[in-house]
XYZ file of C-alpha atoms in Angstrom:
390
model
C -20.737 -193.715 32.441
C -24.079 -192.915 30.438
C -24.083 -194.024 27.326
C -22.452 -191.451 25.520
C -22.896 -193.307 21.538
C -26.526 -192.188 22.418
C -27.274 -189.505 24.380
C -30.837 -188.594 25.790
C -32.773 -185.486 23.762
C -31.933 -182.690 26.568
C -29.980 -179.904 26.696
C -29.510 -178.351 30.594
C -26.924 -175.601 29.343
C -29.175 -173.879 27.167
C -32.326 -171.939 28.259
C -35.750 -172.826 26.378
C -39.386 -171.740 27.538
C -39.958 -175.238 29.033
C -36.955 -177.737 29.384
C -39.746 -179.437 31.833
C -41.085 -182.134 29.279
C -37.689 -183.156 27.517
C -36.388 -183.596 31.052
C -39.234 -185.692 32.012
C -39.212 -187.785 28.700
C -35.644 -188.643 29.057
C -35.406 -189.155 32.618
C -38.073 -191.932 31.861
C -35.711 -193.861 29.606
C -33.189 -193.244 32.045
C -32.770 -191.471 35.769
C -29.142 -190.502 35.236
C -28.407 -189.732 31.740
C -25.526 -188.029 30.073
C -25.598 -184.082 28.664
C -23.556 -182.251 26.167
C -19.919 -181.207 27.110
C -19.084 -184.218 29.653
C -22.032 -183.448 32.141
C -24.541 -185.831 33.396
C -28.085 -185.166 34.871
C -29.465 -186.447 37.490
C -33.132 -186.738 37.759
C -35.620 -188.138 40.472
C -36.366 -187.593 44.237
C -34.250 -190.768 45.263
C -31.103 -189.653 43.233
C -31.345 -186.152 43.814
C -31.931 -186.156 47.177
C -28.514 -188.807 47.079
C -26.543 -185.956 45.486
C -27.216 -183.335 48.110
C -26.708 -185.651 51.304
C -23.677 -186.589 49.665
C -20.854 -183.736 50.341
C -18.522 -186.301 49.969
C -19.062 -187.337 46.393
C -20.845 -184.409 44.929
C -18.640 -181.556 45.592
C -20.122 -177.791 45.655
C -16.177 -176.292 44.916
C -16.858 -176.259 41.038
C -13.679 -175.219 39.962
C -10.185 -174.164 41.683
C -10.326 -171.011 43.703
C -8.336 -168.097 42.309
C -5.134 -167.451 44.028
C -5.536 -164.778 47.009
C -9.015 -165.313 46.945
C -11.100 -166.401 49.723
C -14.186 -168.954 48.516
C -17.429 -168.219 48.849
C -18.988 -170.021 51.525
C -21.262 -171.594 48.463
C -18.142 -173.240 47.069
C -16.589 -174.483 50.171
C -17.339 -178.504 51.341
C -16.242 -180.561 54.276
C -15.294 -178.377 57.647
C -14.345 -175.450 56.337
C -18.024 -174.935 54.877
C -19.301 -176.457 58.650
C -16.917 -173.886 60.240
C -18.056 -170.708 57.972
C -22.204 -171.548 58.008
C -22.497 -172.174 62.044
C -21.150 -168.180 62.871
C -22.860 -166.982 59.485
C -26.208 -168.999 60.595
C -26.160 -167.280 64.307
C -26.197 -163.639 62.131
C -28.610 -164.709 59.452
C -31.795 -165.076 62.384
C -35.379 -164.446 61.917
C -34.891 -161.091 63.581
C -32.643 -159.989 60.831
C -35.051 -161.136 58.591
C -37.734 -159.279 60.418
C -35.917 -155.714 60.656
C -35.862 -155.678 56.660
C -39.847 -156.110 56.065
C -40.483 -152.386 56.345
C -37.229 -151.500 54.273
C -38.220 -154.002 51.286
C -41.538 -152.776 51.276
C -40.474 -149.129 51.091
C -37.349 -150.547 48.133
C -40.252 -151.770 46.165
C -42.607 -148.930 46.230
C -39.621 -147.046 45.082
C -39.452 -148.298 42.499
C -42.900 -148.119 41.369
C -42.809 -144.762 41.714
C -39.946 -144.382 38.968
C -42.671 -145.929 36.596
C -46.571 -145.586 37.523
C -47.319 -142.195 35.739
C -46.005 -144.120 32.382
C -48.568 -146.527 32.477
C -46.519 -149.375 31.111
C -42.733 -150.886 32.149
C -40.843 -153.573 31.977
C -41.640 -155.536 35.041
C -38.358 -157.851 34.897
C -36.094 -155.011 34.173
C -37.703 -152.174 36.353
C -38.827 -153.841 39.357
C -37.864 -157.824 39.847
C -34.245 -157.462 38.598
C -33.593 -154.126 40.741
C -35.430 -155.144 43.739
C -33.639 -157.859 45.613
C -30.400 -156.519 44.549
C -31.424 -153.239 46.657
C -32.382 -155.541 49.499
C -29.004 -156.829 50.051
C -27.714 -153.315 50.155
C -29.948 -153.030 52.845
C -29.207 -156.162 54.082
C -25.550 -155.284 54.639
C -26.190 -151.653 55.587
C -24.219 -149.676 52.262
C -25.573 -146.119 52.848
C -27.838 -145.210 50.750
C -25.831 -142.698 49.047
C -23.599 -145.549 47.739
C -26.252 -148.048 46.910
C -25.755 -146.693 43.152
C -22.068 -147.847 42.753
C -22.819 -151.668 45.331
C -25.644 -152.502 42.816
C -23.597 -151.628 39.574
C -20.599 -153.756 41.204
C -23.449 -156.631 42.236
C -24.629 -156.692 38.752
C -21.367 -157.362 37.431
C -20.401 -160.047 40.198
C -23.431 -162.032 38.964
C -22.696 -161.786 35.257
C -18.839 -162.871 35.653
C -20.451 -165.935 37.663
C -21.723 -167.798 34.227
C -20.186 -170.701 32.860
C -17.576 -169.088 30.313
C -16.462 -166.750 33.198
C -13.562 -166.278 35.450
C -15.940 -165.843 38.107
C -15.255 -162.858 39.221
C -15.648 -159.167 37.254
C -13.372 -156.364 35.965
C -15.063 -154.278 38.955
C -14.516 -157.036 41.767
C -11.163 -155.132 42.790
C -13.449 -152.034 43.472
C -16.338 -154.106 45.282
C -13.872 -155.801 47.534
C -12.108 -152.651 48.258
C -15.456 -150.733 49.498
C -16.582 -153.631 51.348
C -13.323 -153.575 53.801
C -14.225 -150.256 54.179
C -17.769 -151.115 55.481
C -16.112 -154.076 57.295
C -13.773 -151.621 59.298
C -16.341 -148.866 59.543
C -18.870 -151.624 61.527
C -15.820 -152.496 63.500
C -15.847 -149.248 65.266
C -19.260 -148.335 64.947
C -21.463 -151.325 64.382
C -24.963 -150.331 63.367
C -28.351 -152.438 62.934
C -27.620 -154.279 59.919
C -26.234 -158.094 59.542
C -22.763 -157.053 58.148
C -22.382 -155.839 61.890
C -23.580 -158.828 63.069
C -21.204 -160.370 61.258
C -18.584 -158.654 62.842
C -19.308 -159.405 66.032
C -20.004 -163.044 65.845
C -18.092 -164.899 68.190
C -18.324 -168.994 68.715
C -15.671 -170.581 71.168
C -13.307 -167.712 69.743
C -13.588 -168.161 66.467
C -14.792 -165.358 64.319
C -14.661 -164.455 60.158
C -12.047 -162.912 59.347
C -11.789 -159.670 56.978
C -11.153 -161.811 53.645
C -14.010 -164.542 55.334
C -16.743 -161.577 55.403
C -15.891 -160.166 51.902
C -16.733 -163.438 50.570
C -19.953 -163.737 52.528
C -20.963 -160.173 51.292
C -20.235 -161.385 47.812
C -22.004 -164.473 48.762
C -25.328 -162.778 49.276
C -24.970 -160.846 46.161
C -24.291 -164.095 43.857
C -26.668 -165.926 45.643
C -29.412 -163.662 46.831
C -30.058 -161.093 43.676
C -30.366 -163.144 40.623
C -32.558 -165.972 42.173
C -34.912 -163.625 43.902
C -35.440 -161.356 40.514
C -35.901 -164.684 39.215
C -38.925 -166.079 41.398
C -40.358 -162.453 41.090
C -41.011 -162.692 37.623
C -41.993 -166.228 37.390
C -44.047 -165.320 39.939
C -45.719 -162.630 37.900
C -45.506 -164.927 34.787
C -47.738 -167.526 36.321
C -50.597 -164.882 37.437
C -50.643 -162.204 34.619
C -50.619 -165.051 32.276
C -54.082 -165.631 33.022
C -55.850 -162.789 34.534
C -58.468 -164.495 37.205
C -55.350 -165.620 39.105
C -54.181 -161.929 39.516
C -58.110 -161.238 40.448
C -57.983 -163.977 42.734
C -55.168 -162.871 44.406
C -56.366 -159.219 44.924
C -59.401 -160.607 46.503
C -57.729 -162.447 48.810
C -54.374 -161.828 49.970
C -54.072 -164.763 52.261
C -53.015 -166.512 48.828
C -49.744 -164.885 48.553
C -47.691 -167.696 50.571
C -49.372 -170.439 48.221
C -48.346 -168.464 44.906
C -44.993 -168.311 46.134
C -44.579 -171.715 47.314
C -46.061 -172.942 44.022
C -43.376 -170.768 41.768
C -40.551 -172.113 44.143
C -42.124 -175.919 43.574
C -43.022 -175.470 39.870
C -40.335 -173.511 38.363
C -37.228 -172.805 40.907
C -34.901 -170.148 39.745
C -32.424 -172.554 39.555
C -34.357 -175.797 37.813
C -30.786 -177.662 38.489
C -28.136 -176.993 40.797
C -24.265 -177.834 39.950
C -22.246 -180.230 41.932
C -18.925 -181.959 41.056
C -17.950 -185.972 41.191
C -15.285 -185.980 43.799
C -15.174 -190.110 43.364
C -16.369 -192.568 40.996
C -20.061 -193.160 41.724
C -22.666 -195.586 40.707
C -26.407 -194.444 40.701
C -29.100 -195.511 39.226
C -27.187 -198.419 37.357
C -24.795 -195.392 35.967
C -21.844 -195.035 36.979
C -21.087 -190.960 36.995
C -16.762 -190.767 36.882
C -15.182 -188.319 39.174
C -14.854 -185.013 38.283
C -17.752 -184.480 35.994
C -19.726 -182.173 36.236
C -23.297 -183.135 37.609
C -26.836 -181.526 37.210
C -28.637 -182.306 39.980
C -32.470 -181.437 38.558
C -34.409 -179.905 41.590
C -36.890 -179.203 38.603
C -37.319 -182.428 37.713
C -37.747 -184.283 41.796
C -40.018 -181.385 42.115
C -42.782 -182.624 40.008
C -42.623 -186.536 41.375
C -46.393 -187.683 41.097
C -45.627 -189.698 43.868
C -45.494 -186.671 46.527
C -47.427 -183.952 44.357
C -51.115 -184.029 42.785
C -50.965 -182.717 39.386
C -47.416 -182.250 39.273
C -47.306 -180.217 36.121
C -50.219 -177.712 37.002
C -49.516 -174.400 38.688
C -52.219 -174.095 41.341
C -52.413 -171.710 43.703
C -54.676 -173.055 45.999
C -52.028 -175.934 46.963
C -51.595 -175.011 51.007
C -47.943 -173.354 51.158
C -47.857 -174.970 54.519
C -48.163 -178.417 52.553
C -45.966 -177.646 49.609
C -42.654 -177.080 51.137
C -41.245 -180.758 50.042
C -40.324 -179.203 46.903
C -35.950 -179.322 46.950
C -35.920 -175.775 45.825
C -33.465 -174.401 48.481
C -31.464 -177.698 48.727
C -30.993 -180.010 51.034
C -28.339 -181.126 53.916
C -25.084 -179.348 54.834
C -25.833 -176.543 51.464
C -29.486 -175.574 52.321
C -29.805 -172.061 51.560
C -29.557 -170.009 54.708
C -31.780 -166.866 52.798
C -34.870 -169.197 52.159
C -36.695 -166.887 54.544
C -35.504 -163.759 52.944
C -36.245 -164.577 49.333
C -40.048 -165.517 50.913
C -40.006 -162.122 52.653
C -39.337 -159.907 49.595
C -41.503 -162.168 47.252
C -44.487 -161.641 49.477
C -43.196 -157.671 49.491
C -42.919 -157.611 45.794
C -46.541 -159.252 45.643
C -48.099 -156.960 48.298
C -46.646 -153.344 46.841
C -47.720 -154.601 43.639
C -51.371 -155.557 43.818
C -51.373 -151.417 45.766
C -49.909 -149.668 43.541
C -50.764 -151.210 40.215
C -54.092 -153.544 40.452
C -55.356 -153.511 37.097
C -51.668 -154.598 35.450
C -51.669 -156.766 33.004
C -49.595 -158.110 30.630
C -48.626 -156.190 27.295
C -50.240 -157.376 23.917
C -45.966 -157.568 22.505
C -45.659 -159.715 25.441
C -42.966 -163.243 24.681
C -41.973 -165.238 27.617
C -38.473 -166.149 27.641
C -36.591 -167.756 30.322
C -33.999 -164.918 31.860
C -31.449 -167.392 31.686
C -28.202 -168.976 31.240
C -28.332 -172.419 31.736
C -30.004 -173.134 34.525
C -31.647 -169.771 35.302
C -35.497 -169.195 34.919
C -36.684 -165.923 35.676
C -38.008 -163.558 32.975
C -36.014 -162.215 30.464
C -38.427 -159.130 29.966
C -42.136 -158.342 31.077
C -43.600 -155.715 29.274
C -47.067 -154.839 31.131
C -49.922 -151.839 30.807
C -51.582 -150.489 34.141
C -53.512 -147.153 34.893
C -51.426 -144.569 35.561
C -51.301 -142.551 38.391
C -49.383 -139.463 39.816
Protein backbone atom coordinates (compact mmCIF):
# COMPACT_ATOMS: atom_id res chain seq x y z
CA UNK A 1 0.00 0.00 0.00
CA UNK A 2 1.31 3.71 -0.61
CA UNK A 3 2.60 5.14 2.07
CA UNK A 4 -0.22 6.47 3.75
CA UNK A 5 2.04 8.37 7.04
CA UNK A 6 2.90 10.60 3.95
CA UNK A 7 0.80 11.09 1.31
CA UNK A 8 1.73 12.85 -2.08
CA UNK A 9 0.35 16.79 -2.45
CA UNK A 10 -2.77 15.82 -4.84
CA UNK A 11 -6.16 15.84 -4.51
CA UNK A 12 -8.16 13.83 -7.64
CA UNK A 13 -11.70 14.31 -5.88
CA UNK A 14 -11.72 17.88 -5.95
CA UNK A 15 -11.83 20.06 -9.13
CA UNK A 16 -9.07 22.95 -9.45
CA UNK A 17 -8.22 24.99 -12.75
CA UNK A 18 -5.14 22.76 -13.34
CA UNK A 19 -4.64 19.50 -11.21
CA UNK A 20 -2.03 18.90 -14.29
CA UNK A 21 1.24 20.06 -12.41
CA UNK A 22 0.53 18.58 -8.81
CA UNK A 23 -0.19 15.35 -10.66
CA UNK A 24 2.96 15.53 -12.52
CA UNK A 25 5.10 16.61 -9.42
CA UNK A 26 3.91 13.76 -7.39
CA UNK A 27 3.81 11.14 -9.87
CA UNK A 28 7.64 11.96 -10.13
CA UNK A 29 8.29 11.00 -6.52
CA UNK A 30 6.17 8.20 -7.08
CA UNK A 31 4.02 6.44 -10.16
CA UNK A 32 1.37 4.98 -7.88
CA UNK A 33 0.73 7.08 -4.96
CA UNK A 34 -2.02 7.13 -2.43
CA UNK A 35 -5.15 9.92 -2.40
CA UNK A 36 -7.48 11.08 0.24
CA UNK A 37 -10.37 8.72 1.37
CA UNK A 38 -8.56 5.19 0.67
CA UNK A 39 -7.95 5.82 -3.16
CA UNK A 40 -4.77 5.47 -4.98
CA UNK A 41 -3.65 7.06 -8.35
CA UNK A 42 -2.15 5.67 -10.85
CA UNK A 43 -0.01 7.64 -13.12
CA UNK A 44 2.16 6.83 -16.30
CA UNK A 45 1.66 5.19 -19.78
CA UNK A 46 3.11 1.74 -18.52
CA UNK A 47 0.76 1.58 -15.41
CA UNK A 48 -2.14 3.01 -16.89
CA UNK A 49 -2.22 1.27 -19.83
CA UNK A 50 -1.76 -2.04 -17.08
CA UNK A 51 -5.01 -0.92 -15.43
CA UNK A 52 -7.17 -0.92 -18.52
CA UNK A 53 -5.85 -4.33 -20.09
CA UNK A 54 -6.46 -5.62 -16.82
CA UNK A 55 -10.42 -6.46 -16.42
CA UNK A 56 -9.44 -8.88 -14.11
CA UNK A 57 -7.87 -6.79 -11.41
CA UNK A 58 -9.24 -3.38 -12.07
CA UNK A 59 -12.88 -3.83 -12.03
CA UNK A 60 -15.29 -1.17 -13.91
CA UNK A 61 -18.53 -2.45 -11.42
CA UNK A 62 -17.76 0.42 -8.84
CA UNK A 63 -20.18 -0.39 -6.43
CA UNK A 64 -23.09 -3.15 -5.98
CA UNK A 65 -25.91 -2.84 -8.43
CA UNK A 66 -29.26 -1.83 -6.94
CA UNK A 67 -31.68 -4.59 -6.57
CA UNK A 68 -34.06 -4.95 -9.78
CA UNK A 69 -31.78 -3.01 -11.63
CA UNK A 70 -30.09 -3.97 -14.71
CA UNK A 71 -26.18 -2.50 -14.92
CA UNK A 72 -25.14 -0.34 -17.26
CA UNK A 73 -23.12 -1.90 -19.77
CA UNK A 74 -20.24 0.69 -18.33
CA UNK A 75 -20.33 -1.15 -15.01
CA UNK A 76 -20.45 -4.64 -16.18
CA UNK A 77 -16.80 -6.80 -16.48
CA UNK A 78 -15.97 -10.29 -17.58
CA UNK A 79 -18.70 -11.97 -20.18
CA UNK A 80 -21.52 -10.36 -19.37
CA UNK A 81 -19.86 -6.92 -20.53
CA UNK A 82 -18.34 -9.20 -23.79
CA UNK A 83 -21.94 -10.47 -24.28
CA UNK A 84 -23.77 -6.85 -24.01
CA UNK A 85 -20.89 -4.69 -26.25
CA UNK A 86 -20.67 -7.33 -29.37
CA UNK A 87 -24.84 -6.81 -30.24
CA UNK A 88 -24.57 -3.06 -28.94
CA UNK A 89 -21.24 -2.63 -31.23
CA UNK A 90 -23.15 -4.18 -34.50
CA UNK A 91 -25.95 -1.07 -33.78
CA UNK A 92 -23.47 1.60 -32.85
CA UNK A 93 -21.83 1.57 -36.88
CA UNK A 94 -20.44 4.38 -38.77
CA UNK A 95 -23.72 4.61 -40.63
CA UNK A 96 -25.51 5.46 -37.48
CA UNK A 97 -23.02 7.82 -36.87
CA UNK A 98 -23.39 9.21 -40.31
CA UNK A 99 -27.38 9.61 -40.35
CA UNK A 100 -26.98 12.10 -37.25
CA UNK A 101 -24.46 14.74 -39.01
CA UNK A 102 -27.30 16.72 -40.55
CA UNK A 103 -29.52 16.41 -37.29
CA UNK A 104 -26.54 17.72 -34.92
CA UNK A 105 -25.84 20.37 -37.16
CA UNK A 106 -29.45 21.54 -37.34
CA UNK A 107 -29.55 20.79 -32.87
CA UNK A 108 -26.77 23.25 -32.73
CA UNK A 109 -27.94 26.00 -34.89
CA UNK A 110 -30.96 25.76 -32.74
CA UNK A 111 -29.70 26.68 -30.33
CA UNK A 112 -27.91 29.62 -31.52
CA UNK A 113 -30.84 30.92 -32.60
CA UNK A 114 -32.34 31.05 -28.91
CA UNK A 115 -29.33 33.50 -28.27
CA UNK A 116 -27.69 35.50 -31.35
CA UNK A 117 -29.95 38.68 -31.28
CA UNK A 118 -28.63 39.06 -27.44
CA UNK A 119 -25.27 39.46 -28.39
CA UNK A 120 -23.78 37.70 -25.41
CA UNK A 121 -24.60 33.99 -23.61
CA UNK A 122 -23.31 31.66 -21.68
CA UNK A 123 -21.58 29.31 -24.01
CA UNK A 124 -21.33 26.27 -21.38
CA UNK A 125 -24.83 26.66 -20.24
CA UNK A 126 -26.63 27.63 -23.58
CA UNK A 127 -24.98 25.66 -26.12
CA UNK A 128 -22.18 22.88 -24.92
CA UNK A 129 -24.24 21.58 -21.94
CA UNK A 130 -27.64 21.41 -24.06
CA UNK A 131 -26.17 20.19 -27.18
CA UNK A 132 -25.03 16.62 -26.88
CA UNK A 133 -27.73 15.91 -24.52
CA UNK A 134 -30.21 16.77 -27.58
CA UNK A 135 -28.09 14.50 -29.74
CA UNK A 136 -28.84 11.45 -27.86
CA UNK A 137 -32.49 12.23 -28.09
CA UNK A 138 -31.87 12.07 -31.54
CA UNK A 139 -29.76 9.36 -31.26
CA UNK A 140 -32.48 7.15 -29.78
CA UNK A 141 -35.32 8.67 -31.82
CA UNK A 142 -37.64 10.46 -28.61
CA UNK A 143 -40.00 12.60 -30.77
CA UNK A 144 -39.34 15.75 -30.71
CA UNK A 145 -42.31 16.76 -28.87
CA UNK A 146 -40.92 14.85 -25.83
CA UNK A 147 -37.33 15.84 -26.09
CA UNK A 148 -38.30 18.53 -23.26
CA UNK A 149 -39.21 15.94 -20.50
CA UNK A 150 -35.89 13.00 -21.94
CA UNK A 151 -33.42 15.93 -21.44
CA UNK A 152 -34.85 17.11 -17.97
CA UNK A 153 -34.81 13.22 -16.93
CA UNK A 154 -31.01 12.99 -18.65
CA UNK A 155 -29.94 15.88 -16.64
CA UNK A 156 -30.93 14.37 -13.55
CA UNK A 157 -29.49 10.77 -14.43
CA UNK A 158 -26.09 12.49 -14.73
CA UNK A 159 -26.25 14.47 -11.51
CA UNK A 160 -27.40 11.32 -9.29
CA UNK A 161 -24.20 9.62 -10.99
CA UNK A 162 -21.57 11.69 -8.61
CA UNK A 163 -19.76 10.23 -5.91
CA UNK A 164 -22.20 10.96 -2.84
CA UNK A 165 -25.09 9.56 -5.01
CA UNK A 166 -27.26 6.57 -5.18
CA UNK A 167 -26.69 6.58 -8.72
CA UNK A 168 -29.70 6.87 -9.95
CA UNK A 169 -32.38 10.08 -9.61
CA UNK A 170 -35.79 10.79 -8.01
CA UNK A 171 -37.01 10.95 -11.84
CA UNK A 172 -35.29 7.55 -12.98
CA UNK A 173 -38.78 5.72 -12.30
CA UNK A 174 -40.27 8.17 -14.95
CA UNK A 175 -37.22 7.86 -17.50
CA UNK A 176 -37.34 4.12 -17.36
CA UNK A 177 -41.00 4.05 -17.70
CA UNK A 178 -41.01 6.25 -21.10
CA UNK A 179 -38.19 4.43 -22.44
CA UNK A 180 -40.23 0.89 -22.44
CA UNK A 181 -42.60 2.78 -24.11
CA UNK A 182 -40.17 3.76 -26.96
CA UNK A 183 -38.75 0.20 -26.63
CA UNK A 184 -42.27 -1.36 -27.44
CA UNK A 185 -43.28 1.38 -29.83
CA UNK A 186 -39.86 0.41 -32.13
CA UNK A 187 -40.95 -3.13 -31.64
CA UNK A 188 -43.88 -2.69 -33.85
CA UNK A 189 -42.82 0.06 -35.84
CA UNK A 190 -39.08 0.37 -35.92
CA UNK A 191 -37.97 3.65 -37.43
CA UNK A 192 -34.37 5.03 -38.54
CA UNK A 193 -32.85 5.60 -35.31
CA UNK A 194 -30.31 3.18 -33.24
CA UNK A 195 -32.85 2.39 -30.40
CA UNK A 196 -34.50 0.38 -33.38
CA UNK A 197 -31.49 -1.02 -34.21
CA UNK A 198 -31.22 -2.09 -31.04
CA UNK A 199 -34.23 -3.90 -31.17
CA UNK A 200 -33.58 -5.81 -33.86
CA UNK A 201 -30.12 -6.97 -33.18
CA UNK A 202 -29.83 -10.50 -33.40
CA UNK A 203 -26.31 -12.61 -32.89
CA UNK A 204 -26.64 -16.54 -32.82
CA UNK A 205 -30.14 -15.77 -31.08
CA UNK A 206 -29.23 -13.75 -28.61
CA UNK A 207 -30.72 -10.34 -28.37
CA UNK A 208 -31.07 -7.38 -25.32
CA UNK A 209 -33.65 -7.77 -23.57
CA UNK A 210 -36.25 -4.92 -22.43
CA UNK A 211 -34.39 -4.23 -18.94
CA UNK A 212 -30.79 -4.80 -21.20
CA UNK A 213 -31.87 -1.75 -23.61
CA UNK A 214 -33.10 0.58 -20.78
CA UNK A 215 -29.74 0.39 -19.41
CA UNK A 216 -28.03 1.02 -22.72
CA UNK A 217 -30.37 4.10 -23.27
CA UNK A 218 -29.32 5.26 -19.85
CA UNK A 219 -25.90 4.31 -20.82
CA UNK A 220 -25.65 6.85 -23.59
CA UNK A 221 -27.11 9.49 -21.48
CA UNK A 222 -24.46 8.99 -18.48
CA UNK A 223 -21.87 8.48 -20.77
CA UNK A 224 -22.48 10.50 -23.87
CA UNK A 225 -23.95 14.09 -22.47
CA UNK A 226 -21.71 15.23 -19.77
CA UNK A 227 -18.35 14.29 -21.52
CA UNK A 228 -19.30 15.77 -24.83
CA UNK A 229 -20.55 19.29 -23.11
CA UNK A 230 -17.35 18.83 -21.52
CA UNK A 231 -14.84 18.68 -24.61
CA UNK A 232 -17.11 21.47 -26.14
CA UNK A 233 -16.17 23.94 -23.79
CA UNK A 234 -12.64 23.03 -23.27
CA UNK A 235 -12.63 23.13 -26.67
CA UNK A 236 -13.79 26.71 -26.77
CA UNK A 237 -11.60 27.45 -23.65
CA UNK A 238 -8.42 26.65 -25.47
CA UNK A 239 -9.28 28.97 -28.68
CA UNK A 240 -11.19 32.03 -27.22
CA UNK A 241 -8.53 32.14 -24.67
CA UNK A 242 -6.32 33.55 -27.12
CA UNK A 243 -7.96 35.04 -30.04
CA UNK A 244 -5.46 34.19 -33.19
CA UNK A 245 -6.36 30.53 -32.55
CA UNK A 246 -10.14 31.28 -33.13
CA UNK A 247 -8.77 33.46 -36.32
CA UNK A 248 -6.79 30.66 -37.30
CA UNK A 249 -9.39 28.39 -37.23
CA UNK A 250 -11.90 30.52 -39.27
CA UNK A 251 -9.32 30.76 -41.90
CA UNK A 252 -8.91 27.41 -42.23
CA UNK A 253 -11.32 24.89 -41.32
CA UNK A 254 -9.27 21.89 -42.16
CA UNK A 255 -7.95 22.56 -38.45
CA UNK A 256 -11.00 21.47 -36.74
CA UNK A 257 -9.94 17.61 -36.38
CA UNK A 258 -6.47 18.83 -34.84
CA UNK A 259 -8.30 21.21 -32.20
CA UNK A 260 -10.32 18.43 -31.23
CA UNK A 261 -7.80 15.83 -31.02
CA UNK A 262 -5.61 18.23 -29.03
CA UNK A 263 -8.59 19.00 -26.29
CA UNK A 264 -9.21 15.13 -26.12
CA UNK A 265 -5.11 14.67 -25.63
CA UNK A 266 -4.59 17.76 -23.41
CA UNK A 267 -7.48 17.96 -21.19
CA UNK A 268 -9.99 14.77 -21.52
CA UNK A 269 -13.32 15.30 -19.94
CA UNK A 270 -12.56 12.75 -17.73
CA UNK A 271 -8.61 13.52 -16.69
CA UNK A 272 -8.99 10.00 -14.65
CA UNK A 273 -11.20 7.22 -15.05
CA UNK A 274 -12.42 4.95 -11.92
CA UNK A 275 -11.69 1.33 -11.65
CA UNK A 276 -11.86 -0.99 -8.60
CA UNK A 277 -9.00 -3.57 -7.10
CA UNK A 278 -10.69 -6.87 -7.55
CA UNK A 279 -7.21 -8.61 -6.09
CA UNK A 280 -4.24 -7.54 -4.34
CA UNK A 281 -1.89 -5.98 -6.90
CA UNK A 282 1.64 -4.87 -7.01
CA UNK A 283 2.63 -2.00 -9.48
CA UNK A 284 5.11 0.09 -9.64
CA UNK A 285 6.78 -1.29 -6.34
CA UNK A 286 3.13 -0.48 -4.65
CA UNK A 287 1.17 -2.78 -3.80
CA UNK A 288 -2.67 -1.34 -4.42
CA UNK A 289 -5.08 -3.87 -1.86
CA UNK A 290 -8.24 -5.13 -3.33
CA UNK A 291 -11.10 -3.22 -3.30
CA UNK A 292 -9.77 0.27 -3.37
CA UNK A 293 -10.71 2.42 -5.30
CA UNK A 294 -8.19 3.33 -8.19
CA UNK A 295 -7.65 6.53 -10.36
CA UNK A 296 -6.36 5.55 -13.35
CA UNK A 297 -4.93 9.23 -14.71
CA UNK A 298 -5.55 9.25 -18.57
CA UNK A 299 -4.50 12.99 -17.90
CA UNK A 300 -1.45 12.30 -16.64
CA UNK A 301 -0.13 9.13 -19.55
CA UNK A 302 -1.43 11.71 -21.87
CA UNK A 303 1.31 14.16 -21.54
CA UNK A 304 4.37 11.36 -21.50
CA UNK A 305 7.34 13.34 -23.19
CA UNK A 306 8.33 10.18 -24.36
CA UNK A 307 5.39 9.85 -27.11
CA UNK A 308 4.36 13.69 -27.26
CA UNK A 309 6.54 16.93 -28.18
CA UNK A 310 5.74 19.59 -25.81
CA UNK A 311 3.50 17.67 -23.78
CA UNK A 312 2.09 20.54 -21.80
CA UNK A 313 1.40 22.97 -24.83
CA UNK A 314 -1.96 23.04 -26.57
CA UNK A 315 -1.10 23.19 -30.27
CA UNK A 316 -3.29 22.96 -32.81
CA UNK A 317 -1.23 22.29 -35.55
CA UNK A 318 -0.30 18.69 -34.01
CA UNK A 319 -1.77 16.32 -37.11
CA UNK A 320 -5.10 14.73 -35.52
CA UNK A 321 -4.17 11.81 -37.65
CA UNK A 322 -0.87 11.61 -35.43
CA UNK A 323 -2.33 12.46 -32.07
CA UNK A 324 -4.72 9.71 -31.46
CA UNK A 325 -2.23 7.79 -28.85
CA UNK A 326 -3.66 9.92 -26.30
CA UNK A 327 -5.86 7.12 -23.75
CA UNK A 328 -8.74 9.48 -23.78
CA UNK A 329 -11.49 6.93 -24.74
CA UNK A 330 -9.78 3.98 -22.92
CA UNK A 331 -8.34 1.16 -23.83
CA UNK A 332 -9.12 -2.82 -24.21
CA UNK A 333 -12.43 -4.58 -23.48
CA UNK A 334 -14.02 -0.68 -22.04
CA UNK A 335 -13.02 1.50 -25.08
CA UNK A 336 -15.73 3.83 -25.58
CA UNK A 337 -17.96 2.67 -28.39
CA UNK A 338 -19.23 6.72 -29.02
CA UNK A 339 -15.57 7.95 -29.73
CA UNK A 340 -16.84 8.67 -33.23
CA UNK A 341 -19.92 10.41 -32.11
CA UNK A 342 -18.42 12.75 -29.55
CA UNK A 343 -15.82 13.67 -32.74
CA UNK A 344 -18.91 14.15 -34.93
CA UNK A 345 -20.78 16.70 -32.75
CA UNK A 346 -17.46 18.45 -31.63
CA UNK A 347 -16.60 19.15 -35.22
CA UNK A 348 -20.63 20.21 -35.50
CA UNK A 349 -20.40 22.39 -32.50
CA UNK A 350 -17.10 23.96 -34.08
CA UNK A 351 -18.53 24.34 -37.62
CA UNK A 352 -22.17 26.05 -36.58
CA UNK A 353 -20.18 28.13 -34.42
CA UNK A 354 -17.48 29.84 -36.44
CA UNK A 355 -21.20 30.57 -39.01
CA UNK A 356 -23.19 31.88 -36.89
CA UNK A 357 -21.05 33.77 -34.43
CA UNK A 358 -17.37 34.59 -35.95
CA UNK A 359 -16.35 37.49 -34.11
CA UNK A 360 -17.17 35.72 -30.41
CA UNK A 361 -15.06 36.24 -27.97
CA UNK A 362 -14.74 35.80 -24.59
CA UNK A 363 -16.48 38.20 -21.95
CA UNK A 364 -14.25 40.76 -19.98
CA UNK A 365 -16.16 38.90 -16.35
CA UNK A 366 -14.85 35.86 -17.88
CA UNK A 367 -13.19 33.00 -14.82
CA UNK A 368 -12.36 29.61 -15.99
CA UNK A 369 -13.43 26.99 -13.73
CA UNK A 370 -13.37 23.39 -14.28
CA UNK A 371 -17.30 22.15 -14.69
CA UNK A 372 -16.53 19.51 -12.43
CA UNK A 373 -16.84 17.03 -9.78
CA UNK A 374 -13.92 15.18 -9.36
CA UNK A 375 -12.76 14.13 -12.30
CA UNK A 376 -14.83 16.25 -14.72
CA UNK A 377 -13.26 19.15 -16.82
CA UNK A 378 -15.48 20.95 -18.93
CA UNK A 379 -16.48 24.58 -18.23
CA UNK A 380 -18.36 25.55 -15.48
CA UNK A 381 -19.65 28.81 -17.30
CA UNK A 382 -18.50 30.78 -20.52
CA UNK A 383 -19.74 34.06 -20.66
CA UNK A 384 -18.88 35.46 -24.34
CA UNK A 385 -19.88 38.85 -26.53
CA UNK A 386 -20.54 38.42 -30.41
CA UNK A 387 -22.43 40.72 -32.97
CA UNK A 388 -25.78 40.22 -32.93
CA UNK A 389 -27.87 39.32 -35.56
CA UNK A 390 -31.65 38.69 -36.33
Amino acid sequence: MPDSQHPQVFDPFTPVADPYTPLKEAADKCPVFAAKGGAVVVTGTTNVRAVFTDAESFRSELRPPSPGAQPSMVHLDGPEHTRMRKLVVRAFTPRAVKRLVDPTHAIANGLVDNFIARGRADLSAEFAFSLPAMVIAELVGIPAGDRGPFIKWADDAVAAAGPDSSGYAESDAELREYVLGIIDQRRREPGEDLLSDLVQIHDDGDSLTTEELVAVVRMLILAGTDTTSNLIGSMLHYLLSERSRWERLSADRTLIPNVIEETLRIDPPLYWVPRKSAVDVEMAGVVIPSGTMVCNAVGHANRDPEVVTRPDEWDMERPAAENRTHWTFGFGEHFCIGSALARMEAAAALEVLLDRIPDVGLADDYNYFPHGPMMMRGVKAMPVTFTPTQ
